[in-house]
XYZ file of C-alpha atoms in Angstrom:
662
model
C 16.820 8.877 -2.303
C 17.344 5.361 -0.970
C 19.940 3.116 -2.613
C 18.906 -0.231 -4.104
C 20.605 -3.333 -2.693
C 20.073 -6.706 -4.369
C 20.040 -9.571 -1.856
C 20.528 -13.071 -3.269
C 21.867 -16.476 -2.313
C 24.150 -16.997 -5.321
C 26.589 -14.375 -6.587
C 25.673 -14.913 -10.263
C 21.994 -14.303 -9.571
C 22.713 -11.134 -7.594
C 25.120 -9.813 -10.202
C 22.629 -10.428 -13.042
C 19.728 -8.753 -11.221
C 21.935 -5.805 -10.205
C 22.990 -5.300 -13.832
C 19.322 -5.259 -14.885
C 18.378 -2.736 -12.170
C 21.412 -0.594 -13.012
C 20.141 -0.211 -16.594
C 16.697 0.901 -15.425
C 17.372 2.837 -12.193
C 21.086 3.687 -12.472
C 20.466 7.290 -13.512
C 18.514 7.917 -10.310
C 20.185 5.928 -7.560
C 23.048 3.578 -6.683
C 22.624 -0.188 -7.173
C 24.713 -2.815 -5.309
C 24.357 -6.557 -4.793
C 25.140 -8.864 -1.878
C 25.309 -12.644 -2.133
C 25.206 -15.186 0.695
C 28.911 -14.842 1.471
C 28.983 -11.029 1.583
C 28.788 -8.974 4.766
C 25.715 -6.724 4.827
C 27.646 -3.536 5.552
C 24.946 -0.987 4.723
C 22.684 1.187 6.892
C 19.246 -0.480 6.948
C 17.196 2.731 6.842
C 19.056 4.148 3.812
C 18.308 1.359 1.330
C 15.489 -0.406 -0.473
C 16.260 -4.124 -0.419
C 15.269 -6.252 -3.419
C 15.371 -9.923 -2.414
C 15.699 -12.646 -5.056
C 13.216 -14.786 -3.107
C 11.443 -15.301 0.213
C 14.263 -17.541 1.478
C 16.610 -14.546 1.454
C 14.157 -12.578 3.622
C 13.611 -15.423 6.089
C 17.305 -16.123 6.617
C 19.738 -13.614 5.195
C 18.032 -10.227 5.561
C 15.875 -10.700 8.656
C 18.219 -8.738 10.919
C 18.307 -5.785 8.505
C 14.495 -5.777 8.240
C 14.251 -5.649 12.011
C 16.592 -2.642 11.915
C 14.133 -0.843 9.634
C 15.065 -1.848 6.085
C 12.303 -1.369 3.505
C 12.224 -4.306 1.091
C 10.570 -5.919 -1.922
C 10.559 -9.633 -2.744
C 11.259 -9.859 -6.483
C 8.883 -11.788 -8.702
C 11.044 -13.502 -11.339
C 10.126 -15.154 -14.625
C 11.917 -17.321 -17.174
C 14.006 -15.400 -19.727
C 12.354 -16.255 -23.053
C 15.444 -15.401 -25.090
C 17.506 -18.409 -23.986
C 15.058 -21.297 -24.268
C 15.636 -22.320 -27.893
C 18.026 -25.160 -27.016
C 15.634 -26.445 -24.363
C 12.728 -26.383 -26.810
C 14.721 -28.493 -29.294
C 15.032 -31.438 -26.879
C 13.144 -34.586 -27.824
C 9.731 -35.070 -26.147
C 9.953 -37.166 -22.988
C 13.607 -36.315 -22.270
C 14.475 -36.380 -18.551
C 16.523 -33.397 -17.329
C 17.788 -32.052 -14.007
C 16.553 -28.533 -13.229
C 19.470 -27.072 -11.245
C 19.029 -24.066 -8.949
C 20.353 -22.828 -5.604
C 17.394 -23.956 -3.427
C 14.435 -26.345 -3.561
C 11.983 -23.410 -3.729
C 13.724 -21.687 -6.640
C 14.177 -24.987 -8.502
C 10.479 -25.872 -8.216
C 9.483 -22.308 -9.123
C 11.554 -22.457 -12.332
C 9.956 -25.798 -13.252
C 6.446 -24.377 -12.781
C 7.238 -21.347 -14.934
C 8.696 -23.451 -17.766
C 5.622 -25.672 -17.780
C 3.364 -22.589 -17.702
C 5.189 -21.315 -20.816
C 4.202 -24.530 -22.595
C 7.690 -26.080 -22.470
C 6.273 -29.249 -20.979
C 7.540 -31.805 -23.499
C 10.458 -32.731 -21.214
C 10.400 -34.199 -17.699
C 12.029 -32.010 -15.030
C 13.716 -33.280 -11.860
C 14.721 -30.601 -9.285
C 18.333 -30.491 -8.147
C 19.748 -28.126 -5.507
C 22.594 -28.075 -2.958
C 22.022 -30.647 -0.220
C 19.638 -32.912 -2.137
C 20.447 -36.558 -1.460
C 18.220 -38.460 -3.858
C 18.175 -37.486 -7.537
C 18.316 -39.461 -10.810
C 21.590 -39.869 -12.728
C 20.889 -38.028 -15.985
C 22.937 -36.710 -18.903
C 21.276 -33.290 -19.293
C 20.975 -30.419 -16.841
C 18.969 -27.210 -17.293
C 19.833 -24.221 -15.102
C 18.772 -20.548 -14.887
C 22.289 -19.120 -14.574
C 23.537 -21.463 -11.811
C 25.888 -23.640 -13.902
C 28.456 -23.964 -11.108
C 25.929 -26.031 -9.130
C 25.554 -28.726 -11.823
C 26.652 -32.111 -10.387
C 29.519 -34.126 -11.855
C 28.794 -36.578 -14.646
C 26.444 -34.311 -16.625
C 27.395 -34.366 -20.299
C 25.195 -31.484 -21.485
C 24.306 -28.256 -19.643
C 21.599 -25.954 -21.021
C 21.847 -22.535 -19.371
C 18.590 -20.642 -19.927
C 19.956 -17.571 -18.136
C 19.086 -15.993 -14.816
C 15.359 -15.533 -14.411
C 14.219 -12.020 -15.305
C 12.571 -9.536 -12.961
C 8.816 -9.389 -13.544
C 7.173 -6.059 -14.424
C 5.162 -6.046 -11.162
C 8.426 -5.875 -9.204
C 9.711 -3.007 -11.364
C 6.473 -1.083 -10.733
C 6.724 -1.677 -6.979
C 10.387 -0.579 -6.801
C 9.680 2.545 -8.871
C 6.704 3.366 -6.626
C 8.705 2.922 -3.413
C 11.448 5.224 -4.779
C 8.970 7.822 -6.076
C 10.094 7.289 -9.694
C 6.832 6.228 -11.370
C 6.522 9.513 -13.282
C 10.153 9.288 -14.487
C 9.974 5.639 -15.552
C 6.301 5.199 -16.488
C 6.967 4.939 -20.252
C 10.000 2.680 -19.822
C 8.215 0.263 -17.501
C 4.979 0.194 -19.509
C 6.886 -1.076 -22.564
C 8.855 -3.655 -20.546
C 6.323 -6.456 -20.925
C 6.550 -6.454 -24.741
C 10.265 -5.731 -25.179
C 11.358 -9.368 -24.953
C 8.763 -10.421 -27.512
C 9.968 -7.705 -29.888
C 13.533 -9.004 -29.553
C 12.327 -12.520 -30.304
C 10.515 -11.317 -33.400
C 13.756 -9.725 -34.583
C 15.409 -13.116 -34.228
C 12.679 -14.734 -36.303
C 13.562 -12.851 -39.472
C 17.282 -13.513 -38.945
C 16.904 -17.255 -38.483
C 13.625 -18.109 -40.214
C 15.376 -19.648 -43.212
C 17.398 -21.934 -40.915
C 15.077 -22.659 -37.972
C 11.356 -22.923 -38.764
C 10.866 -24.626 -35.426
C 12.227 -21.584 -33.622
C 9.842 -19.359 -35.527
C 6.896 -21.501 -34.498
C 8.047 -21.376 -30.877
C 8.315 -17.597 -30.822
C 4.982 -17.388 -32.605
C 3.451 -19.351 -29.747
C 4.998 -17.007 -27.182
C 3.895 -13.856 -28.998
C 0.384 -15.268 -29.326
C 0.185 -15.122 -25.526
C 0.532 -11.325 -25.619
C -2.599 -9.197 -25.289
C -1.105 -6.618 -27.675
C -1.259 -7.062 -31.422
C 2.327 -7.536 -32.705
C 3.324 -7.608 -36.376
C 6.719 -7.818 -38.132
C 7.126 -6.306 -41.620
C 9.865 -6.012 -44.217
C 11.264 -2.727 -45.529
C 8.177 -2.277 -47.754
C 5.815 -2.832 -44.826
C 4.822 -6.278 -46.120
C 3.762 -8.461 -43.211
C 6.214 -11.253 -42.416
C 4.669 -12.468 -39.168
C 1.815 -11.485 -36.860
C 0.462 -12.787 -33.601
C -3.078 -13.963 -32.897
C -4.136 -10.681 -31.228
C -3.195 -8.724 -34.364
C -5.099 -11.124 -36.641
C -8.198 -10.981 -34.415
C -8.046 -7.200 -34.252
C -7.661 -6.612 -38.008
C -9.839 -9.598 -39.051
C -7.267 -10.555 -41.702
C -5.819 -13.818 -43.007
C -2.040 -14.145 -43.407
C -0.493 -16.891 -45.522
C 2.868 -17.537 -47.165
C 1.360 -16.989 -50.597
C -0.468 -13.799 -49.700
C 1.764 -11.264 -47.994
C -0.377 -8.342 -46.899
C 0.725 -4.731 -47.221
C 0.322 -3.002 -43.843
C -0.017 0.386 -45.579
C -3.722 1.022 -45.951
C -4.744 -1.917 -43.768
C -4.626 0.237 -40.630
C -5.842 3.847 -40.974
C -2.961 6.296 -40.599
C -0.186 3.667 -40.550
C 2.604 4.169 -43.109
C 6.384 4.140 -43.273
C 6.524 7.900 -42.784
C 5.081 7.575 -39.279
C 8.544 6.408 -38.175
C 9.778 8.708 -35.447
C 6.303 9.455 -34.107
C 5.830 8.255 -30.554
C 2.422 6.718 -31.142
C -0.699 6.866 -33.298
C -4.305 6.592 -32.110
C -6.541 5.107 -34.804
C -9.751 3.117 -35.119
C -9.986 -0.421 -36.478
C -13.465 -1.878 -36.932
C -14.879 0.263 -34.121
C -11.996 -0.333 -31.692
C -9.731 2.548 -30.629
C -6.163 1.299 -31.031
C -2.828 2.798 -30.009
C -0.092 1.960 -32.553
C 3.663 2.084 -31.928
C 6.362 1.513 -34.567
C 9.951 0.326 -34.084
C 12.589 0.092 -36.799
C 14.777 -3.036 -37.008
C 17.471 -4.354 -39.361
C 17.387 -7.658 -41.252
C 20.452 -9.811 -41.933
C 20.945 -8.249 -45.365
C 20.983 -4.776 -43.820
C 17.571 -3.824 -45.195
C 15.244 -2.161 -42.704
C 12.153 -3.754 -41.290
C 9.565 -2.727 -38.760
C 7.775 -4.026 -35.693
C 4.317 -2.599 -34.975
C 2.609 -2.978 -31.593
C -1.151 -2.424 -31.483
C -2.876 -1.983 -28.115
C -6.604 -1.727 -27.459
C -7.093 1.590 -25.662
C -9.648 0.035 -23.308
C -7.172 -2.720 -22.407
C -4.538 -0.067 -21.642
C -6.989 1.784 -19.401
C -7.962 -1.476 -17.655
C -4.284 -2.325 -17.147
C -3.619 1.094 -15.607
C -6.640 0.677 -13.306
C -5.405 -2.754 -12.241
C -1.885 -1.434 -11.584
C -3.319 1.361 -9.419
C -5.592 -1.122 -7.635
C -2.710 -3.472 -6.924
C -0.568 -0.538 -5.793
C -3.287 0.471 -3.349
C -3.503 -3.071 -2.006
C 0.222 -3.102 -1.371
C 0.107 0.300 0.322
C -1.069 -1.203 3.587
C 0.610 1.479 5.658
C -0.588 3.090 8.878
C 0.005 6.813 8.298
C -1.106 8.155 11.680
C 0.828 8.109 14.934
C 0.022 9.426 18.398
C 1.420 12.821 17.370
C -1.628 13.161 15.074
C -4.114 12.839 17.967
C -4.561 16.460 19.053
C -5.943 17.077 22.533
C -5.465 19.150 25.670
C -8.330 17.420 27.481
C -7.274 15.436 30.592
C -9.922 12.800 29.802
C -8.728 12.321 26.242
C -5.060 12.361 27.285
C -5.809 9.652 29.831
C -7.484 7.557 27.105
C -4.482 8.035 24.803
C -2.075 6.959 27.559
C -4.148 3.822 28.107
C -4.006 3.005 24.393
C -0.201 3.408 24.444
C -0.034 0.740 27.154
C -2.326 -1.547 25.163
C -0.207 -1.065 22.031
C 2.762 -3.005 23.421
C 0.597 -6.102 23.840
C -0.246 -8.394 20.939
C -3.782 -9.097 22.171
C -6.980 -8.083 20.394
C -8.243 -4.544 21.024
C -11.888 -3.430 20.772
C -12.326 0.328 20.299
C -15.873 1.562 20.961
C -16.994 5.121 20.488
C -19.208 7.469 18.514
C -18.617 8.242 14.858
C -16.009 10.924 14.309
C -14.078 10.361 17.545
C -10.918 9.071 15.839
C -11.222 5.291 16.152
C -9.217 4.529 12.986
C -6.615 7.177 13.843
C -6.136 5.450 17.207
C -5.939 2.035 15.539
C -3.170 3.243 13.218
C -1.320 4.896 16.102
C -1.531 1.667 18.118
C -0.142 -0.302 15.174
C 2.756 2.133 14.714
C 3.584 1.930 18.427
C 3.487 -1.884 18.448
C 6.064 -4.552 17.665
C 4.253 -5.050 14.332
C 4.916 -1.510 13.089
C 7.101 -2.784 10.218
C 4.290 -5.082 9.057
C 1.176 -4.133 7.064
C -1.838 -2.291 8.469
C -4.900 -3.558 6.586
C -8.291 -1.901 7.178
C -11.684 -3.354 6.228
C -14.956 -1.499 6.782
C -17.922 -3.785 7.415
C -20.413 -0.962 6.821
C -18.973 -0.072 3.397
C -18.493 -3.594 1.995
C -21.483 -5.657 0.776
C -21.814 -8.893 2.754
C -21.850 -10.823 -0.541
C -18.263 -9.697 -1.183
C -16.999 -9.663 2.385
C -16.025 -13.333 2.608
C -13.965 -13.391 -0.601
C -12.424 -10.009 0.244
C -11.315 -11.079 3.719
C -10.420 -14.720 3.097
C -9.522 -14.662 -0.612
C -10.635 -17.201 -3.193
C -9.308 -19.960 -5.413
C -9.454 -19.978 -9.198
C -12.927 -20.969 -10.410
C -14.536 -20.422 -6.992
C -17.296 -18.326 -8.607
C -18.182 -16.599 -11.856
C -15.668 -13.845 -12.512
C -13.017 -15.259 -10.158
C -9.566 -14.151 -11.281
C -7.275 -16.744 -12.839
C -4.948 -18.089 -10.194
C -7.263 -16.972 -7.395
C -6.677 -14.041 -5.086
C -5.262 -13.421 -1.619
C -7.671 -12.041 0.972
C -7.074 -9.253 3.470
C -6.199 -11.716 6.245
C -3.281 -12.966 4.126
C -2.373 -9.392 3.149
C -2.180 -8.525 6.860
C 0.109 -11.474 7.750
C 2.778 -10.247 10.164
C 0.900 -7.012 10.821
C -2.477 -5.677 11.972
C -5.982 -6.232 10.568
C -8.364 -3.384 11.446
C -12.002 -4.519 11.495
C -13.882 -1.217 11.341
C -17.632 -1.047 12.086
C -17.556 -4.681 13.287
C -21.016 -4.185 14.787
C -22.457 -4.195 11.238
C -21.242 -7.737 10.443
C -24.019 -10.253 9.741
C -24.635 -13.077 12.225
C -23.675 -15.608 9.543
C -20.350 -13.932 8.926
C -19.685 -13.562 12.654
C -19.582 -17.389 12.914
C -16.898 -17.602 10.210
C -14.901 -14.769 11.749
C -15.012 -16.356 15.212
C -13.608 -19.609 13.842
C -10.719 -17.769 12.149
C -9.863 -15.872 15.340
C -9.908 -19.095 17.345
C -7.924 -21.272 14.925
C -5.600 -18.544 13.550
C -5.902 -19.939 10.044
C -8.132 -19.228 7.060
C -9.475 -21.176 4.119
C -10.038 -19.377 0.840
C -13.464 -19.426 -0.801
C -13.573 -22.531 -2.995
C -10.391 -23.902 -1.431
C -9.588 -26.778 0.885
C -6.175 -25.868 2.241
C -5.976 -24.204 5.658
C -3.581 -21.230 5.553
C -1.938 -20.175 8.859
C -2.122 -16.449 9.600
C -0.270 -14.254 12.071
C -2.238 -11.033 12.510
C -3.170 -8.755 15.359
C -6.842 -7.779 15.395
C -8.035 -4.272 16.233
C -11.823 -3.969 15.964
C -13.904 -0.795 16.185
C -17.585 0.092 16.311
C -19.865 3.027 17.068
C -22.404 0.644 18.593
C -22.703 -0.582 22.168
C -21.710 -4.190 21.508
C -22.671 -5.332 24.998
C -26.186 -4.050 24.339
C -26.149 -5.624 20.865
C -25.297 -8.993 22.459
C -28.206 -8.783 24.923
C -30.592 -7.822 22.129
C -29.461 -10.786 20.010
C -27.761 -8.850 17.196
C -24.176 -9.803 18.035
C -22.707 -13.135 19.072
C -21.691 -13.263 22.716
C -18.714 -15.573 22.055
C -17.364 -13.249 19.346
C -17.846 -10.229 21.629
C -15.648 -11.760 24.331
C -13.118 -12.881 21.707
C -12.811 -9.250 20.550
C -13.180 -7.434 23.871
C -9.842 -8.588 25.293
C -8.393 -5.091 25.633
C -11.317 -2.611 25.632
C -10.784 1.039 24.722
C -13.452 3.748 24.613
C -13.013 7.015 22.738
C -14.203 10.300 24.266
C -16.935 12.276 22.444
C -16.181 15.939 21.832
C -18.964 17.140 24.156
C -17.109 15.421 27.026
C -13.770 17.051 26.173
C -14.854 20.659 25.743
C -11.380 21.884 26.666
C -10.440 20.777 23.144
C -13.012 22.907 21.314
C -11.039 26.154 21.009
C -7.731 24.296 20.753
C -8.913 22.140 17.835
C -10.780 24.980 16.122
C -7.670 27.157 16.097
C -5.475 24.283 14.939
C -7.753 23.412 12.001
C -8.381 27.071 11.135
C -4.659 27.657 10.938
C -4.140 24.619 8.699
C -7.084 25.189 6.347
C -6.403 28.892 5.857
C -2.666 28.385 5.258
C -1.915 30.343 8.453
C -4.080 33.334 7.392
C -6.300 32.733 10.441
C -4.595 32.113 13.775
C -7.507 32.338 16.236
C -11.265 31.779 16.027
C -11.905 35.209 17.568
C -10.591 36.732 14.311
C -13.562 35.433 12.319
C -16.476 34.894 14.785
C -18.242 37.310 17.108
C -18.858 36.427 20.772
C -22.407 35.133 20.235
C -21.232 32.725 17.522
C -18.385 31.508 19.751
C -20.829 30.927 22.631
C -22.988 28.798 20.345
C -19.970 26.751 19.320
C -18.972 26.232 22.949
C -22.486 25.147 23.955
C -23.248 23.017 20.884
C -23.423 19.244 21.496
C -21.256 18.167 18.478
C -23.010 14.869 17.618
C -20.598 14.404 14.686
C -17.590 14.967 16.970
C -14.178 15.817 15.436
C -15.354 15.057 11.907
C -18.206 17.564 12.275
C -15.858 20.134 13.807
C -13.492 19.816 10.819
C -16.414 20.272 8.402
C -17.678 23.360 10.254
C -14.145 24.810 10.277
C -13.831 24.227 6.531
C -17.200 25.927 5.972
C -16.253 28.987 8.037
C -12.887 29.401 6.289
C -14.643 29.393 2.899
C -17.376 31.954 3.754
C -15.234 34.321 5.841
C -14.179 37.648 4.334
C -11.061 39.338 5.635
C -11.701 42.181 8.074
C -15.193 41.047 9.063
C -16.525 38.812 11.821
C -19.216 36.213 11.245
C -22.309 36.272 13.461
C -24.220 33.310 14.893
C -26.558 33.463 11.880
C -23.641 32.438 9.653
C -23.159 29.106 11.431
C -24.390 25.971 9.593
C -28.076 25.005 9.838
C -27.569 22.278 12.463
C -26.688 24.945 15.069
C -30.014 26.738 14.597
C -31.940 23.444 14.802
C -30.012 22.318 17.894
C -30.572 25.515 19.896
C -34.207 25.752 18.784
C -34.832 22.287 20.256
C -32.966 23.198 23.441
C -35.154 26.305 23.791
C -38.292 24.181 23.611
C -36.998 21.826 26.303
C -35.874 24.719 28.488
C -39.332 26.270 28.373
C -40.890 22.962 29.416
C -38.454 22.223 32.243
C -37.748 25.558 33.825
C -34.484 27.446 33.835
C -32.920 25.964 37.009
C -33.841 22.373 36.147
C -32.420 22.832 32.674
C -29.248 24.330 34.174
C -28.667 21.249 36.372
C -29.195 18.891 33.404
C -26.775 20.934 31.297
C -24.069 20.909 33.979
C -24.306 17.137 34.471
C -24.150 16.651 30.689
C -21.040 18.835 30.378
C -19.084 17.672 33.430
C -20.108 14.012 33.693
C -21.231 12.261 36.908
C -21.165 14.909 39.664
C -22.397 15.251 43.238
C -24.702 17.909 44.693
C -21.903 20.013 46.258
C -20.066 20.102 42.953
C -23.307 21.146 41.165
C -23.790 23.973 43.709
C -20.291 25.279 42.924
C -20.738 25.005 39.124
C -24.148 26.732 39.274
C -22.679 29.645 41.237
C -20.037 30.118 38.529
C -22.889 30.740 36.096
C -24.674 33.213 38.390
C -27.175 30.873 40.087
C -27.213 30.639 43.890
C -28.774 27.208 44.533
C -28.873 25.417 47.887
C -27.960 21.737 48.233
C -31.578 21.005 49.245
C -32.942 22.692 46.113
C -30.468 20.807 43.967
C -31.670 17.536 45.571
C -35.302 18.359 44.611
C -34.266 19.296 41.059
C -32.370 16.017 40.716
C -35.431 14.102 41.928
C -37.514 15.813 39.235
C -34.990 14.931 36.555
C -34.777 11.377 37.829
C -38.582 10.948 37.715
C -38.549 12.240 34.131
C -35.940 9.599 33.228
C -33.379 12.258 32.267
C -30.722 11.427 34.887
C -29.741 8.452 37.000
C -27.970 8.352 40.346
C -24.844 6.187 40.637
C -24.128 3.939 43.609
C -21.813 5.331 46.294
C -19.850 8.501 45.526
C -20.111 8.326 41.755
C -22.685 11.107 41.564
C -25.459 11.607 38.993
C -25.147 11.147 35.217
C -27.333 11.978 32.203
C -29.325 9.156 30.527
C -29.613 8.799 26.751
C -33.065 10.392 26.954
C -31.648 13.266 28.995
C -28.827 13.815 26.500
């Protein structure tokens, strides 16, 4: 398992974060920290870097990232436990907020204001700042050594804590979610529980502190209640009061026993209790605490089961969004066909460029697999690979999904807004799948983004620069779509910088047996090595002569079907093949009767072998037992041409099958 390395600017910050990670992950892996002055003497590929901020990534750790280091930028929040002294300052007091960089100083200020500690006026201070007010009070999140001279009072609110989203991401990257699920899920309420313990200890001396903690606990979605040793309620947050529909006052202490079905002192030691309060399923947890006089007390945490389920869904959704990883490489593109190998070699050459690639080809020919392989072979392989499917996403959601949105942009918009897929793909590759299905209106917006290399969120005004490589794909003929007015010509040429066309399976028939055997072997867990073990010769002939309109995807499905119906020791006949084979060969029989055997033979050969000349057709026909002269072949080609089934190419390019002929 990878080691965790904490990367920070200041030593105190790194040491504090490392201590926190040691408590949580120390039983599973080694944790070390490196500050700005330390030499990064570790092997990049063997660690998971946790950076204290983006500045560390941009400057300090860039070389290690380029060497292959996996990393997470830590989200950090104010430590609630050390803000009492700050809260007690008189309203309007001016203070210096001291931190190790302008970004971290401003971030701390924003978080304090968001917590409601906005009764004082903050002025950022950081190393290198030239203009700052001369004040008597400094506030710092664990960076006291940076406080300038002349400050008479320093309030240290402690190093900012690691947010739960970072803990989830680190656990996921290390494969420890199952081990640490319960520990992490309780992390977001643990600090509030500690504060509630402080309330009872200091309530008689600091009513103001109690009110402050009450405000903080009221922000929690969970119902939280503190009781004495008899389970009499001492304090409860707003969520608990709303859930139980009760009124708490100093003169009327409520007994928790009986208020909530199943809750009593004897439940101590149980992990959790599922009960129902006024029609709401609630999960109840109990924690024993000690008061100043040594008497026991209890903290109860009540969580709406639906809210828990929604939180788990959101965590999984966010985890999926961050898993923008291209899983396929060129080793996953299986082929022995010279045509397909030539196409793959071309894509390898295109991968080293940073220009836009347009992949065109039929459904099931591996367009997304190629896109992922190109990304992994490019200079952006360490960046994200973000796919978006225009055919699967409603156009009403496409704009906000791709470009993101600001808070309040529309009904249901998430608080704080949301990043779009263009921003998610910054530094990597954005894969625009089924681009031919994009509406004309959206094509205009997309063209502008590709030209200007910046996006504007829905409901926003700020232009956000983006650095992404575009790989687009479609199963449509975009050139034809342009001429028929369904696709913008300017967008087509913006996308078609490096064109790449996939090869349908009917044009790479050398791969049929190779792929069948490969998939049979995989799906049967090596019980079936070769297709001849399960199919008779007639069935194999039908497979070889089938047109495979669904390409590799259809071949995989047929393989899966055969593995499931096959019985050991027997061979399946042609009748056992899926229905589409019977329909296909029935239609071919009708055409063959109409055209005549020799004419049909010529059409079949051209379809299988691509544009060919008359001498080549004579040779191929003889291989199948037909002795045709060049003159006869010329007459047959004329017939096919008059029927609109083939077309002759200029020069030596031979004759090819039209769409009607196919």
